[in-house]
Each structure stands twice: as C-alpha cells, then as structure tokens.
Amino acid sequence: MQYTREQQEKFLDEELSAISEKYIKLISKKAIALMESGEVFVSQYLKTDEQGCVILKMRNSRGLPRKGDYFCAALFIGEMCKFRNWGDYSWADLRRKFQKEFSEVYCAWLGKTDDPDFSFVGIKGVSLDLSNELRPECILVLGPQEPPIKYYQNLISIVRAEPADSVVGKMMDYDSQLVKWNPVNLSAKNSTGEFFRGQLSLTDEIVVQGPPGTGKTYKMAKMIAGLPENASVLVTALTNRALMELAGKDSLEKMLEEGRVYKTSLTTDEQREIPKLQQIDGADIHCVPGNLSLATFYAASNWAKVIIDQPPFDYVIMDEASQGFFVMVCAAKKLGKKVIWIGDQCQMPPVINMNPDKLLEKNWRPLSSGFKTLCENFSYPSYLLGDTYRLSERACAFTGIFYDGALRSVADKHDDLPITNLSPGGGPSLLTLPLESGNRAPEKMIDEVLNMVKAILAYNSKLEIAILSKFRATVKNMQRAFINLYGEQKNVLIDTVERVQGLTCDVCFFCIPNDLQYMSLEKPLFNVATSRSVFNTVIVCDENMLDTVDMDIDVRNYLERAKSNSIPKIEKPEEDDQKPRLKVLGKIDPSLLERKKKEISKLKRNYYVIDTNVFVKCPDIIDRIKKDYPVILSAKVADELDKMKIKLDEQGKRNAEKALRYLNSSLKHKIIYELADTSLLPHDFDKKSADNMILSVALKYKSENPIILTSDNGLQLKAKILKISTVNLKDFLKR
C-alpha cells in the first residue's frame, strides 16, 4: 500500500484539528471557572533558587498542580494579576488583552510550608524573558499549556513542498514492503562510537533499536565526540530533557568548554545546570562546522520546512525516534547528509488525539508510528543494542520477553533490598489486592504502596523511587497522599507512564487500578512501566486481574511468571548474533549491510486473512499468530466489527471492541490493510456479499500462500473452490 501526500497531509490535519478543538474549547471557558476546576492556578512568586527553579506559594484550598504537568505561566499587567478582577473574562481573553510576559513551564516539585493552608510549588522551564520580569511577591498564574500547533503546521509544509523526485520525497512516497525486521545484535563491547562512525563511512543511513537501559545516550555522546572537528552535527529529540541528558555526558565536556554545543529554547534552569551550554538565537538554522546543535522535533521541523536543496548538517541523530510521526522521521533525512535514527518500536508510539476509530478506519497507524514504519519498510542497515546496563539478570529475563530473548544483562551485581514483597534477584514482583471496580484511586492501593515506600526510604533514604500509573487520577491522588505524609522528596517521582520513557530509578511501582485494566496492560505501555528500575519493580493490581482480563500473550506470560516467581525461559541469541557482521578494517562492501527487497519479495510465506467471526470469538487472535506470518485485514472486516459493537449481545459487543483495540495497537505483527477487489471473483459469486469481499482480498495474495482463518462453513467451501487454504478457529488454537 502506498500513502499519497494527500493522505499524509489529511492525517496531520485531522490530528491538528483534534488538539486545536480541544484547546480552544478549554481556553474559551471563564478563567475563574478554570481556576475552580483545577485547570488554572494562582501563585505568589518567592524566589529563583541556584538551580534556576522558580519557587511559588499557593493556597491549598484552590488545589495544587500535579507534579510533572506542563503549563503556560502568565504574568498579567496591573490589577488583572488578581483573580478577583477577572470577571467574565475567558482564559483566552486574559492572555490576549492583559498578558505582559509568558513561558511554557512544568511543575517540578511540591512541598509543605509552615502554614498548613499553603504549599510550595517549584516550576522549571521558565524562559529568560519571563525570569527577567519576576519580582518578589508578584502574582504568576499557571494555565493550560498551548498545543504544538506550529509543529503540525511545519510537518504539513514538509509534506506539501518536498519534490517527488528528491531522496526525501521518495522516502515519503514509499510503497509498503515486507522487510523483516532483523537487526544485527550488538554487544556492549561492539556497539562503540568507533563502530558506528565506521559504518557511517560506508552508508548514509543507520537504524538503531535501543531497548531499556542499553546506554543509548552514552553511546551517542561517545560517537559525536569522535566525529571530525569540522563536522556540523544536529541531535533532535521530542523532549528538552533528552537533549539535556546528552549535553551533560562526560564525552561532550571538551566541546562544551570550547563553546561548541548549542541548544534551542534554553531556559534558566537548563543554563544553570550546564553553564557552558550556548543558546541558539532566532529561528534560522544553526548549522556551523565544528558545532553540535540540540533541537526539539518542533525546532528541527521548523528548519526542515525551509530547506530547498542539500541537507545542511553533515550528521543528524534523531533520538526518541519512536516518538516521531513518519513525516518527522523523513525530515531528519532532509536535515542531514548522514542520519542515525535511534528508537524502540517495542515502547510507546506518539500520543494520538484524534478518535481511535478514525485512525483504524483510515489505516493511519503507519503514519503515526514513524519509527516502526521505518523499520518495517526500508532496508537500511539496522542494529539492536543487546546489552542492558540497567536490568539485573532476572529483570532482563522478564523484559526480554518483549524482545524475543535478544537482551543480555551486563548490570553491576547488587545486594537485594530486604523489604517485604520485593523479589530476590531484582526484577518484578506481583502485589495483588482486592480493589474496588471503577475506582482509579483506591485507598488500599495507595496505603500499600506508600507503606512500602516508607520502608524502602527507611532502609536507604537515597534510593530513587518511581510510582507510575496509566491514569492521571491515580497519580494525582497518590501525589496528594504522599505530600500530606512525607512532604517533598526529590528522589520520589509519581507520574503517568507516558511521561517517563528514558527514566531510570532504583525501585518502581506500577499501579494498575481495577478500571479499564486493558489500557494499563497494552504491551508498549506495560513494557515501559516495568523496565525502569535497577533493583525491583512492584506491579500492584487487583487479585482477579489475571483471571478476568484479556491481554497480550507476552504481557500474560510476564505476569504469570511474576506471580509464580519463576524466571522466563527464553532462547538466548546465538553467539554469532552477538557480533557485528562487519568490522571496519579497510574497504568493506556496503551491500553486505543491506537486506535486498527483491530477495525478500520472492520468499514464500503464509499470509493470514482473518474473518470477522474469528475476531468476535477470539479478540486477541492477532497475538496468537506467530509474528513471522503477516496478517491481512480486509476493510470489510473492520467495517463489520464496528457495526457489531451495536448489534451483538453484551459479550459480543465487548469482544468486537477488544478486537478493534488489538488491531489498532498491535505492534507485534505486520498488518496489511486491503480493500476488496470484487473484479477478482468468478461471475458466479455475489459481489455484494461480505464474505466474498473478504475472499477477494485473499485472491489478491493467491501467489503468496494465503490462509483464510474462518469458522464460516460457507466461506470455507468457496475458498476451497478457488483453491485457497482455510483453517477454522478451533483447529488453529490447538496448534
């Protein structure tokens, strides 16, 4: 399947419309109403500390911001800084008419004051312009964060303007290929900066998958430090935090001392964290020989849209590539002559705001999950970092379930923590509780977790602890309870899973309340949540979850092993896979690094065409098919499943909804979406029949050994007439 530029633009436009409508609806409300509902917070500025963190004072009765949340911090003129003067003004009106200065910020910490009616709030990310306007006891108001509208507009401009005959244009206009993801598994010894620099001398593109704790940032810094001194280098990532982690690595200290590391949108706390870091002024492309430029996806997309001819940078590294849309993945190639994409398709893809049904209906998932699309449709040299420095051997065995056993632990050995419910040897423990259905902040869960946190800190007060959940309500109530009991603890993070990719901590709690549990158990999110800790991960859930909730087969394997306290048995990669295929000793044939599409297209493999009735009876059927066998989904099946959400009984409706959800979020399989072509059917067949439409999709792939998975006797018979193989669900599940 080939996506037209029109389809790619429509996807971005739909997503832009979704976030814009949500934001406009919010800021059109009265500012007073937003304050009462906890969307706007009024504070008194106290001081800015030595680390550049702005300290505010807030009244508890009006609610407190959630730690980690992003806001627009606004300074209003005159008497409008006082909420009693806001009247009927909306938040949009206040900012448009009375705003003196503003900055995007995030809540870094919450703390107690001597007065029980007030709390301290620390915010970071304050711009230099706003910082210069702050005076003791002035009023600063935190309100809704602006959505990244300009970022989407930049991507739309790139889609529209890129010529079809350019390298990037051909990349964007790709035709879906069945390129099996088969990266070279690199050990810690082999995945050096020297190795990657050597490969870049042979090829212009490299794809790197970095599972949890494999040292991606460290290896990036080492590679950059060894590049030619006159090379211009860009590192782009979704978050400023990822860029700052790179800038702080020891390997780049010499470049920092020489004033050769620059960053977009440098904030006061970032400047104090790394004083030698230089600010990129203005919106023009900062491409200087010998310099390293650090830019978010937003800033980099702003540069990419104006490039007409050759890429300006010698080298571009796209970090957090699995958080980029496909157009942003292509934009990296527009910016650099040589490009490295670093990501992990087994972790969470970008957050999508549009209706999930529309994403499925339009088959836009490949456009949203850009790194996954890159890995599955292009034959660039690819590598997997196979050694994890974070996870113990036991933890590695569990997380390795999601990587087909390709991970090896090279973590330092450490003593077990003598705390109840923490498994010896590190890794996961399962703490099951009787949790009330529908309650996202059950007191029993909060009490159990905070009691364990207290015991851990009593043993070692310096250990870093993360308490994570899928739901904001869980996090918000956990934060409130923790602050009330212990005050601010900078080594305790309480946040949603979506915001902690890249986090490393000593002990992690993953809280799964008894409400919409399938959302907490989606494989990419579950993988992120359970692979953060050096010592132990405690999964806190309802006592009946394993018996009552449908989940991905790998997630179930993980949980059942954790419950029985057994270590998963996964075949380790062969010795040859732990070595790179090439060592840079002299002249090397670059073709040895490529997997040729022509050879792959000749391979005979089984394609599964799945009938609607199978999804209704077995919603997770996708995950029961070996990942080597591609799945073809007829558009008619998606249409029938959507209709069945209304027509079937309650169990059937739930199964149809689950099936749609699995299809929409599946990362394990290559799913090919196809429209019916009834011209392929014999004249005897009714071309309006739903079964025959599905049959016509199988006929498109007749030369590729399609198998129709169906329990419908009529469809089986017609497939037999057309010499297409079938298997019923009952027989398939026995295999």
XYZ file of C-alpha atoms in Angstrom:
735
model
C 0.000 0.000 0.000
C 1.269 3.445 -0.887
C 0.262 6.554 1.055
C -0.295 9.616 -1.097
C 0.851 13.045 0.040
C -2.811 13.949 0.265
C -3.412 11.112 2.758
C -0.357 12.101 4.814
C -1.493 15.720 4.925
C -5.024 14.641 5.867
C -3.661 12.588 8.784
C -1.688 15.554 10.133
C -4.610 17.896 9.548
C -7.007 15.616 11.447
C -4.610 15.377 14.384
C -4.070 19.148 14.341
C -7.831 19.705 14.317
C -8.275 17.329 17.269
C -5.752 19.083 19.519
C -6.847 22.567 18.393
C -10.547 21.951 19.056
C -9.796 20.553 22.497
C -7.594 23.536 23.392
C -9.946 26.205 22.032
C -12.861 24.696 23.918
C -10.816 24.809 27.132
C -9.446 28.370 26.911
C -12.858 29.752 25.881
C -14.163 28.970 29.364
C -14.189 31.650 32.056
C -10.801 31.874 33.752
C -12.492 31.826 37.174
C -14.261 28.551 36.275
C -10.952 27.036 35.184
C -9.396 28.032 38.494
C -12.242 26.384 40.393
C -11.889 23.179 38.331
C -8.120 22.940 38.837
C -7.036 23.981 35.322
C -5.687 27.409 36.365
C -3.555 28.114 39.471
C -2.794 31.498 41.048
C 0.538 31.764 42.864
C 2.856 34.219 44.563
C 6.447 34.336 43.302
C 9.001 33.935 46.106
C 12.422 33.434 44.536
C 14.520 31.587 41.969
C 16.956 29.097 43.526
C 20.535 28.371 42.499
C 19.425 25.629 40.091
C 17.102 28.012 38.237
C 13.929 26.555 39.754
C 11.239 29.191 40.358
C 9.619 28.771 43.796
C 5.961 29.746 44.164
C 3.488 29.768 47.045
C -0.082 28.507 46.521
C -3.186 28.199 48.674
C -4.141 24.534 49.225
C -7.901 25.185 49.195
C -7.778 26.125 45.490
C -5.998 22.909 44.563
C -2.396 22.306 43.548
C -0.888 21.446 40.151
C 0.171 17.883 39.503
C 3.884 17.270 39.668
C 5.204 16.859 36.134
C 2.343 18.720 34.434
C 3.150 21.387 31.850
C 1.592 24.865 31.947
C 1.647 28.288 30.401
C 2.960 30.630 33.134
C 1.493 34.111 32.528
C 2.324 37.453 34.107
C -0.610 39.875 33.763
C -0.481 43.665 33.880
C -1.831 45.834 36.701
C -4.776 44.687 38.748
C -5.567 41.823 36.360
C -2.969 39.725 38.161
C -5.607 39.320 40.899
C -8.259 36.722 40.108
C -10.978 38.807 41.810
C -10.720 41.235 38.879
C -11.106 38.631 36.139
C -14.888 38.889 35.995
C -16.321 37.080 32.955
C -13.063 37.097 31.001
C -12.085 33.753 29.486
C -8.531 32.472 29.794
C -8.033 33.362 26.122
C -9.266 36.941 26.752
C -6.948 37.394 29.722
C -3.896 36.323 27.752
C -4.809 38.305 24.658
C -5.620 41.589 26.437
C -3.598 41.679 29.651
C -0.594 39.369 29.321
C 2.777 41.054 29.904
C 5.047 38.019 29.528
C 4.689 34.222 29.472
C 6.635 30.975 29.287
C 5.957 27.265 28.976
C 6.902 25.608 32.295
C 6.419 22.380 34.176
C 5.766 21.607 37.844
C 8.992 20.084 39.212
C 8.040 19.539 42.859
C 5.540 20.224 45.630
C 6.412 20.889 49.283
C 4.971 21.787 52.659
C 5.159 25.241 54.251
C 4.971 26.154 57.923
C 1.412 27.350 57.264
C -0.891 24.326 56.671
C -3.080 26.452 54.368
C -0.290 26.896 51.801
C 2.222 24.809 49.837
C 5.424 25.499 47.967
C 5.473 24.715 44.245
C 8.689 24.536 42.211
C 8.466 25.143 38.463
C 11.151 24.722 35.823
C 11.490 25.713 32.196
C 10.980 29.453 32.795
C 12.260 31.445 29.828
C 14.921 34.104 30.296
C 12.428 36.794 29.219
C 9.869 35.867 31.891
C 12.598 35.374 34.505
C 13.735 38.974 33.985
C 10.194 40.228 34.769
C 9.709 38.362 38.041
C 9.802 40.342 41.276
C 9.299 39.144 44.890
C 5.612 38.670 45.763
C 4.392 39.309 42.195
C 1.489 37.129 41.034
C 2.196 34.386 38.493
C -0.701 32.421 37.017
C -0.351 28.887 35.638
C -2.854 27.943 32.927
C -3.408 25.438 30.096
C -0.349 24.615 28.017
C -0.535 25.600 24.381
C -0.664 22.621 21.989
C 2.176 22.205 19.447
C 0.143 23.679 16.580
C 3.209 25.099 14.839
C 4.866 21.663 14.867
C 1.985 20.108 12.922
C 1.930 23.046 10.525
C 5.648 22.550 9.893
C 5.124 18.866 9.103
C 2.246 19.691 6.750
C 4.513 22.199 4.942
C 7.174 19.491 4.512
C 4.618 17.059 3.051
C 3.354 19.671 0.587
C 6.675 21.093 -0.554
C 9.010 18.099 -0.909
C 9.579 17.195 -4.607
C 8.610 13.657 -5.575
C 11.987 13.020 -7.222
C 14.103 14.021 -4.192
C 15.590 11.472 -1.778
C 13.218 12.587 0.962
C 10.276 12.741 -1.444
C 10.840 9.131 -2.482
C 11.088 8.177 1.163
C 7.756 9.823 1.972
C 6.137 8.223 -1.069
C 7.249 4.734 -0.049
C 5.309 1.680 -1.120
C 4.760 -0.737 1.760
C 7.308 -3.566 1.678
C 7.535 -6.744 3.733
C 11.033 -6.082 5.050
C 11.549 -8.377 8.011
C 12.994 -6.512 10.983
C 16.188 -8.454 11.572
C 18.796 -6.150 13.132
C 22.373 -7.107 13.915
C 22.506 -7.783 17.662
C 25.398 -5.788 19.114
C 27.040 -6.444 22.455
C 28.255 -3.600 24.692
C 31.801 -4.298 23.524
C 30.920 -3.991 19.851
C 28.417 -1.094 19.953
C 31.074 1.590 20.365
C 31.180 5.082 18.947
C 34.048 3.940 16.734
C 31.913 1.141 15.295
C 29.034 3.457 14.355
C 31.384 6.086 12.924
C 32.901 3.337 10.808
C 29.502 2.258 9.493
C 28.615 5.869 8.671
C 31.701 5.985 6.445
C 30.059 3.236 4.384
C 26.399 4.216 4.375
C 24.312 7.367 4.792
C 21.572 5.830 6.956
C 21.591 3.661 10.080
C 18.680 2.468 12.225
C 19.334 1.565 15.874
C 16.872 -0.094 18.249
C 17.716 0.645 21.862
C 15.784 -1.458 24.438
C 15.591 -0.242 28.073
C 18.885 0.608 29.756
C 21.165 -0.166 26.799
C 23.104 3.126 27.057
C 21.750 4.920 24.004
C 22.606 8.422 25.250
C 26.084 7.436 26.429
C 26.873 5.800 23.082
C 25.504 8.823 21.208
C 27.806 11.177 23.100
C 30.864 8.946 22.522
C 30.141 8.761 18.805
C 29.657 12.540 18.468
C 32.873 13.277 20.362
C 34.859 11.258 17.829
C 33.444 12.860 14.683
C 35.707 15.160 12.604
C 36.206 18.503 14.385
C 34.846 20.477 11.427
C 31.636 18.395 11.158
C 28.278 20.038 11.732
C 26.068 17.821 13.918
C 22.391 18.003 14.880
C 20.704 15.913 17.557
C 16.932 16.208 17.603
C 14.555 14.668 20.148
C 10.952 15.087 21.236
C 11.808 16.433 24.695
C 14.218 19.025 26.034
C 15.047 16.600 28.845
C 16.511 14.083 26.388
C 18.690 16.805 24.848
C 19.915 17.936 28.268
C 20.832 14.376 29.258
C 23.013 14.167 26.158
C 24.601 17.573 26.748
C 25.568 16.517 30.275
C 27.568 13.439 29.223
C 31.298 13.467 30.025
C 32.263 12.737 26.418
C 30.988 16.185 25.355
C 32.751 18.130 28.122
C 35.542 19.292 25.776
C 33.049 20.608 23.207
C 31.139 22.409 25.985
C 34.314 24.015 27.328
C 35.116 25.255 23.830
C 31.620 26.745 23.458
C 30.671 24.425 20.596
C 27.396 22.975 21.973
C 24.206 24.967 21.276
C 20.565 24.379 22.202
C 17.229 25.826 21.124
C 14.891 27.405 23.718
C 17.456 27.413 26.522
C 15.769 28.008 29.904
C 17.132 29.474 33.134
C 17.342 26.110 34.927
C 18.993 24.466 31.888
C 21.546 27.265 31.746
C 22.371 26.794 35.423
C 22.502 23.018 35.060
C 25.073 23.249 32.228
C 26.576 26.776 32.319
C 28.724 26.288 29.195
C 25.702 25.384 27.044
C 25.103 28.063 24.402
C 21.694 29.379 23.297
C 20.548 29.256 19.677
C 19.038 32.667 18.983
C 16.287 33.146 16.430
C 14.551 30.683 14.150
C 17.284 30.406 11.476
C 19.066 27.084 11.002
C 22.063 26.877 13.311
C 24.464 24.834 11.241
C 28.107 25.709 11.938
C 31.108 23.486 11.150
C 32.503 22.047 14.361
C 29.336 22.749 16.363
C 26.777 20.421 17.933
C 23.212 21.743 17.734
C 20.485 20.361 20.015
C 16.904 20.941 18.870
C 13.490 19.520 19.704
C 11.365 17.961 16.959
C 9.424 21.228 16.864
C 12.528 23.376 16.240
C 14.042 20.859 13.806
C 10.797 20.668 11.798
C 10.842 24.466 11.581
C 14.290 24.233 9.978
C 13.409 21.304 7.722
C 10.439 23.040 6.111
C 12.632 25.826 4.625
C 15.356 23.585 3.172
C 15.212 23.571 -0.626
C 18.455 21.984 -1.788
C 21.053 19.891 0.011
C 20.845 18.875 3.699
C 22.704 21.498 5.780
C 24.131 19.213 8.500
C 26.875 16.646 7.973
C 25.333 14.355 10.615
C 21.843 14.156 12.119
C 20.911 11.893 15.032
C 17.186 11.503 15.679
C 16.849 10.397 19.295
C 13.481 9.244 20.678
C 12.645 8.381 17.052
C 9.815 6.089 18.166
C 8.052 9.257 19.389
C 8.069 10.822 15.921
C 5.463 10.752 13.168
C 6.640 9.260 9.877
C 6.968 12.716 8.304
C 9.328 13.755 11.142
C 11.387 10.617 10.545
C 11.696 11.701 6.909
C 12.500 15.274 7.962
C 15.663 14.003 9.689
C 16.923 12.865 6.276
C 16.065 16.296 4.885
C 18.301 17.891 7.522
C 21.362 15.635 7.363
C 23.660 14.097 4.782
C 24.159 11.134 7.126
C 21.398 10.104 9.543
C 21.046 7.787 12.527
C 17.547 7.028 13.792
C 17.533 5.726 17.396
C 14.327 4.410 18.941
C 12.474 1.348 20.183
C 9.323 0.152 18.437
C 8.554 -2.063 21.442
C 7.905 1.015 23.573
C 5.148 3.602 23.264
C 4.433 5.337 19.942
C 3.429 9.028 19.772
C 0.286 10.083 21.631
C -2.630 10.471 19.215
C -5.517 12.828 19.988
C -7.933 12.000 17.181
C -10.673 9.423 17.586
C -9.042 5.936 17.616
C -11.791 4.633 15.332
C -10.763 7.127 12.658
C -7.117 6.085 12.977
C -8.165 2.472 12.351
C -10.682 3.291 9.641
C -8.157 5.320 7.626
C -5.277 2.912 8.358
C -3.138 5.808 9.569
C -1.189 3.892 12.220
C 1.923 3.621 9.965
C 1.887 7.416 9.590
C 1.709 7.946 13.352
C 4.260 5.279 14.381
C 7.073 6.596 12.200
C 9.991 4.594 13.597
C 8.090 1.313 13.352
C 7.203 2.143 9.747
C 10.857 2.911 9.025
C 11.974 -0.434 10.460
C 9.384 -2.470 8.568
C 9.554 -0.837 5.136
C 13.152 0.226 4.479
C 16.316 -1.832 4.079
C 18.716 0.473 5.865
C 21.499 -1.181 7.912
C 19.970 -1.836 11.323
C 21.278 -2.754 14.748
C 19.891 -3.749 18.132
C 21.745 -2.813 21.308
C 21.541 -6.163 23.061
C 23.264 -5.479 26.401
C 21.345 -3.687 29.145
C 23.278 -1.897 31.886
C 20.129 -1.233 33.928
C 18.370 -4.560 34.350
C 19.562 -7.393 36.574
C 19.672 -10.895 35.087
C 16.237 -11.696 36.490
C 14.730 -8.406 35.324
C 16.375 -8.837 31.916
C 14.794 -12.271 31.527
C 11.349 -10.736 32.051
C 11.802 -7.656 29.848
C 13.453 -9.892 27.256
C 10.019 -11.463 26.676
C 9.167 -8.374 24.593
C 12.389 -8.665 22.553
C 12.331 -12.370 21.675
C 15.097 -13.055 24.185
C 17.553 -10.683 22.485
C 18.577 -8.894 25.711
C 21.560 -9.708 27.924
C 22.252 -8.193 31.336
C 25.644 -6.565 31.921
C 24.413 -4.678 35.005
C 26.529 -4.477 38.117
C 25.660 -7.040 40.766
C 23.985 -5.612 43.860
C 22.571 -6.822 47.149
C 18.850 -7.459 47.423
C 16.724 -4.921 49.260
C 15.425 -6.557 52.483
C 11.888 -5.276 52.030
C 8.705 -7.396 52.111
C 7.193 -8.067 48.632
C 10.465 -7.352 46.784
C 11.715 -10.417 44.897
C 15.321 -11.580 45.461
C 17.478 -11.046 42.397
C 15.628 -7.909 41.372
C 13.028 -7.633 38.651
C 9.257 -7.838 39.051
C 7.045 -8.756 41.994
C 3.276 -9.063 41.801
C 1.309 -7.500 44.661
C -2.381 -8.407 44.307
C -5.112 -6.696 46.341
C -8.916 -6.723 46.441
C -9.539 -3.475 44.545
C -12.890 -1.779 44.069
C -14.116 -1.877 40.458
C -14.211 1.507 38.712
C -12.094 3.295 41.338
C -8.876 4.708 39.875
C -7.551 5.861 43.267
C -8.367 3.066 45.754
C -7.209 3.802 49.277
C -5.947 0.244 49.777
C -3.579 0.546 46.804
C -2.336 3.968 47.911
C -1.791 2.815 51.500
C 0.078 -0.365 50.479
C 2.373 1.470 48.073
C 3.171 4.322 50.460
C 3.885 1.878 53.301
C 6.390 0.068 51.082
C 7.931 3.386 50.026
C 8.321 4.317 53.705
C 10.113 1.011 54.403
C 12.436 1.450 51.403
C 13.388 5.008 52.391
C 13.922 3.895 55.990
C 16.402 1.303 54.706
C 18.137 3.769 52.367
C 16.854 7.349 52.099
C 18.875 7.994 48.929
C 17.216 5.343 46.763
C 15.293 6.783 43.802
C 11.694 5.586 43.631
C 9.096 5.938 40.869
C 5.362 5.372 41.341
C 3.688 5.068 37.949
C 0.180 4.573 36.591
C -1.677 4.848 33.323
C -4.263 7.206 34.840
C -3.877 10.809 35.961
C -6.458 10.312 38.726
C -4.292 7.589 40.271
C -1.211 9.787 40.077
C -2.948 12.903 41.405
C -4.361 11.150 44.473
C -1.105 9.294 45.120
C 0.803 12.603 44.960
C -1.620 14.291 47.365
C -1.392 11.425 49.875
C 2.400 11.302 49.643
C 2.847 15.071 50.160
C 0.500 15.016 53.159
C 2.516 12.227 54.774
C 6.113 12.976 53.827
C 6.274 16.385 52.180
C 8.549 16.915 49.193
C 11.001 14.096 48.439
C 13.038 14.869 45.332
C 14.042 11.229 44.959
C 10.401 10.061 44.733
C 8.671 10.532 41.361
C 4.923 9.992 40.962
C 3.780 10.259 37.352
C 1.971 8.700 34.402
C 3.800 6.075 32.356
C 3.558 8.109 29.142
C 5.887 10.737 30.537
C 8.742 8.600 31.841
C 10.257 6.917 28.781
C 14.007 7.040 29.396
C 13.653 7.190 33.198
C 15.978 5.097 35.371
C 15.209 4.558 39.071
C 16.123 2.124 41.828
C 12.630 0.842 42.655
C 9.463 1.250 40.578
C 5.804 0.707 41.469
C 3.372 0.189 38.585
C -0.169 0.754 39.865
C -2.997 -0.852 37.878
C -6.373 0.164 39.369
C -9.424 -2.029 38.754
C -10.788 0.175 35.963
C -10.192 -0.218 32.218
C -7.328 -2.550 33.083
C -6.675 -3.408 29.435
C -5.333 0.143 28.968
C -2.669 -0.430 31.635
C -1.831 -3.806 30.073
C -1.211 -2.647 26.495
C 2.168 -4.116 25.665
C 4.195 -0.972 24.801
C 2.983 0.874 27.906
C 3.454 -2.179 30.125
C 6.985 -2.641 28.772
C 7.903 0.962 29.579
C 6.380 0.819 33.074
C 8.121 -2.413 34.072
C 11.618 -1.704 32.736
C 12.571 1.463 34.651
C 14.214 0.048 37.767
C 17.719 -1.098 38.639
C 16.571 -3.102 41.681
C 12.891 -4.039 41.796
C 9.557 -3.419 40.086
C 6.348 -3.959 42.061
C 3.205 -4.428 39.946
C 0.178 -3.584 42.102
C -3.140 -4.851 40.722
C -6.487 -6.463 41.507
C -6.340 -10.032 42.799
C -8.602 -11.295 39.975
C -6.948 -9.462 37.073
C -5.211 -12.471 35.528
C -8.465 -14.448 35.549
C -10.763 -11.752 34.192
C -8.858 -9.515 31.761
C -7.878 -10.250 28.143
C -4.315 -9.177 27.462
C -1.415 -9.597 25.070
C 0.121 -13.059 25.283
C 3.575 -11.654 26.158
C 2.134 -9.496 28.945
C 0.271 -12.505 30.334
C 3.429 -14.613 30.211
C 5.281 -11.863 32.099
C 2.591 -11.579 34.805
C 2.088 -15.303 35.270
C 5.833 -15.831 35.658
C 5.990 -12.963 38.148
C 3.099 -14.460 40.108
C 4.762 -17.870 40.296
C 8.144 -16.220 40.937
C 9.719 -18.198 38.096
C 12.210 -16.880 35.573
C 11.086 -16.926 31.915
C 12.955 -19.357 29.717
C 13.850 -17.597 26.506
C 16.291 -18.816 23.924
C 19.337 -16.587 24.022
C 20.701 -15.193 20.755
C 23.285 -17.336 19.095
C 26.897 -16.383 19.627
C 27.194 -15.124 16.050
C 24.317 -12.707 16.638
C 26.263 -11.021 19.430
C 28.900 -9.830 16.998
C 28.527 -7.200 14.311
C 28.524 -8.553 10.797
C 31.222 -6.066 9.803
C 34.337 -4.696 11.397
C 35.842 -1.560 9.881
C 39.317 -2.657 8.867
C 39.534 -1.112 5.435
C 37.364 -1.308 2.358
C 34.065 -3.043 3.001
C 31.287 -3.766 0.566
C 28.302 -1.650 1.762
C 25.907 -4.059 0.069
C 26.701 -6.608 2.796
C 24.871 -4.360 5.238
C 21.631 -4.299 3.235
C 18.717 -6.687 3.107
C 17.651 -6.572 -0.519
C 13.932 -6.093 -1.058
C 13.926 -8.201 -4.184
C 15.152 -11.275 -2.355
C 12.614 -10.825 0.422
C 9.735 -10.377 -2.009
C 10.496 -13.802 -3.510
C 10.124 -15.604 -0.203
C 7.006 -17.743 0.140
C 5.286 -17.211 3.446
C 1.830 -17.759 4.866
C -0.427 -14.721 4.948
C -3.396 -14.983 7.295
C -6.657 -13.444 6.121
C -8.908 -13.376 9.180
C -12.692 -13.498 9.018
C -14.885 -11.288 11.212
C -16.362 -14.168 13.222
C -12.881 -15.165 14.405
C -12.247 -11.736 15.928
C -15.602 -11.863 17.729
C -14.817 -15.258 19.281
C -11.136 -14.584 19.914
C -10.360 -10.822 20.077
C -6.617 -11.327 20.642
C -6.192 -13.679 17.675
C -3.512 -11.377 16.213
C -1.210 -12.124 19.146
C -1.755 -15.878 18.780
C -0.299 -15.899 15.273
C 3.464 -16.198 15.003
C 4.922 -12.825 14.160
C 6.709 -14.277 11.103
C 3.323 -14.640 9.387
C 1.843 -11.338 8.142
C -1.838 -10.662 8.749
C -4.107 -9.196 6.081
C -7.113 -7.253 7.316
C -9.948 -6.695 4.887
C -11.590 -3.278 5.209
C -14.902 -5.155 5.256
C -13.859 -6.937 8.460
C -13.098 -3.612 10.156
C -16.484 -2.306 8.975
C -18.339 -5.383 10.264
C -16.574 -5.267 13.632
C -17.520 -1.623 14.033
C -21.183 -2.411 13.313
C -21.140 -5.403 15.671
C -20.372 -3.098 18.598
C -24.068 -2.191 18.343
C -25.767 -5.343 17.053
C -24.343 -8.160 19.212
C -25.137 -9.162 22.791
C -23.103 -7.590 25.610
C -20.293 -10.159 25.451
C -20.167 -9.921 21.681
C -20.018 -6.136 21.838
C -17.155 -6.283 24.300
C -15.278 -8.764 22.120
C -15.775 -6.670 18.981
C -14.483 -3.602 20.812
C -11.496 -5.563 22.147
C -10.684 -6.842 18.664
C -10.688 -3.312 17.265
C -8.455 -2.235 20.108
C -5.959 -5.057 19.483
C -5.857 -4.246 15.778
C -5.364 -0.572 16.490
C -2.490 -1.055 18.933
C -0.753 -4.215 17.729
C 2.997 -3.749 17.398
C 3.894 -7.419 17.162
C 2.691 -8.018 13.636
C 2.898 -6.580 10.209
C -0.774 -5.939 9.428
C -1.630 -5.249 5.796
C -4.884 -3.379 5.289
C -6.641 -4.105 1.988
C -9.819 -3.005 0.205
C -11.927 -5.576 -1.610
C -11.411 -6.097 -5.339
C -14.559 -7.916 -6.471
C -13.339 -7.975 -10.078
C -11.170 -10.933 -8.993
C -14.226 -13.036 -8.093
C -15.791 -15.546 -10.508
C -19.040 -14.406 -12.196
C -20.981 -16.931 -10.104
C -20.150 -15.121 -6.858
C -22.301 -12.311 -5.435
C -20.038 -9.260 -5.414
C -22.049 -7.542 -2.645
C -21.588 -10.401 -0.175
C -19.378 -9.528 2.806
C -17.785 -12.994 2.743
C -16.963 -12.624 -0.924
C -15.376 -9.234 -0.346
C -13.089 -10.838 2.218
C -12.435 -13.676 -0.224
C -11.414 -11.173 -2.920
C -8.738 -9.809 -0.585
C -7.289 -13.328 -0.248
C -7.307 -13.626 -4.057
C -5.020 -10.584 -4.282
C -2.389 -12.651 -2.462
C -3.104 -16.016 -4.070
C 0.509 -16.391 -5.215
C 1.742 -15.848 -1.652
C 0.061 -18.825 0.089
C -2.814 -17.041 1.858
C -4.709 -18.906 4.582
C -8.220 -17.795 5.486
C -8.844 -18.187 9.193
C -12.618 -18.632 9.496
C -15.251 -20.721 11.235
C -17.801 -19.989 8.494
C -18.531 -23.212 6.543
C -19.800 -21.272 3.530
C -16.636 -19.188 3.253
C -14.509 -22.308 3.716
C -16.303 -24.044 0.838
C -15.967 -21.082 -1.529
C -12.281 -20.776 -0.657
C -11.839 -24.466 -1.420
C -13.418 -23.952 -4.874
C -10.871 -21.201 -5.536
C -8.016 -23.383 -4.209
C -7.307 -21.132 -1.204
C -6.342 -22.784 2.089
C -8.519 -22.358 5.170
C -8.355 -23.275 8.854
C -11.096 -22.941 11.445
C -10.503 -21.240 14.777
C -10.835 -24.406 16.871
C -8.178 -26.285 14.892
C -5.897 -23.231 14.771
C -5.912 -22.809 18.559
C -4.907 -26.464 19.009
C -1.650 -25.883 17.174
